[in-house]
Amino acid sequence: MKARAARGLDLVAMRGQLAARKEELMEELGAMA
């Protein structure tokens, strides 16, 4: 159970990092356009 919960937290953290990177990329593209 603990391992499964930790894996779920890792997925949430990864999803958050991807969202943050996507926002950064969109800002860079917006500045270039």
C-alpha positions as CSV (number, residue, x, y, z in Angstrom):
1,M,0.0,0.0,0.0
2,K,2.8,2.5,0.9
3,A,4.7,1.8,-2.3
4,R,1.5,2.3,-4.3
5,A,0.8,5.6,-2.5
6,A,4.4,6.8,-3.0
7,R,4.1,5.9,-6.7
8,G,0.9,8.0,-7.0
9,L,2.6,11.0,-5.3
10,D,5.5,10.7,-7.8
11,L,3.0,10.8,-10.7
12,V,1.4,13.9,-9.2
13,A,4.7,15.5,-8.8
14,M,5.8,14.7,-12.4
15,R,2.4,16.0,-13.7
16,G,3.0,19.2,-11.8
17,Q,6.5,19.6,-13.2
18,L,5.3,19.0,-16.7
19,A,2.5,21.6,-16.3
20,A,5.1,24.1,-15.0
21,R,7.4,23.4,-18.0
22,K,4.5,23.8,-20.4
23,E,3.6,27.2,-18.9
24,E,7.3,28.3,-19.2
25,L,7.4,27.2,-22.9
26,M,4.1,29.0,-23.6
27,E,5.5,32.2,-22.1
28,E,8.7,31.9,-24.2
29,L,6.7,31.3,-27.4
30,G,4.5,34.3,-26.5
31,A,7.5,36.5,-26.0
32,M,9.0,35.4,-29.4
33,A,5.7,35.9,-31.3
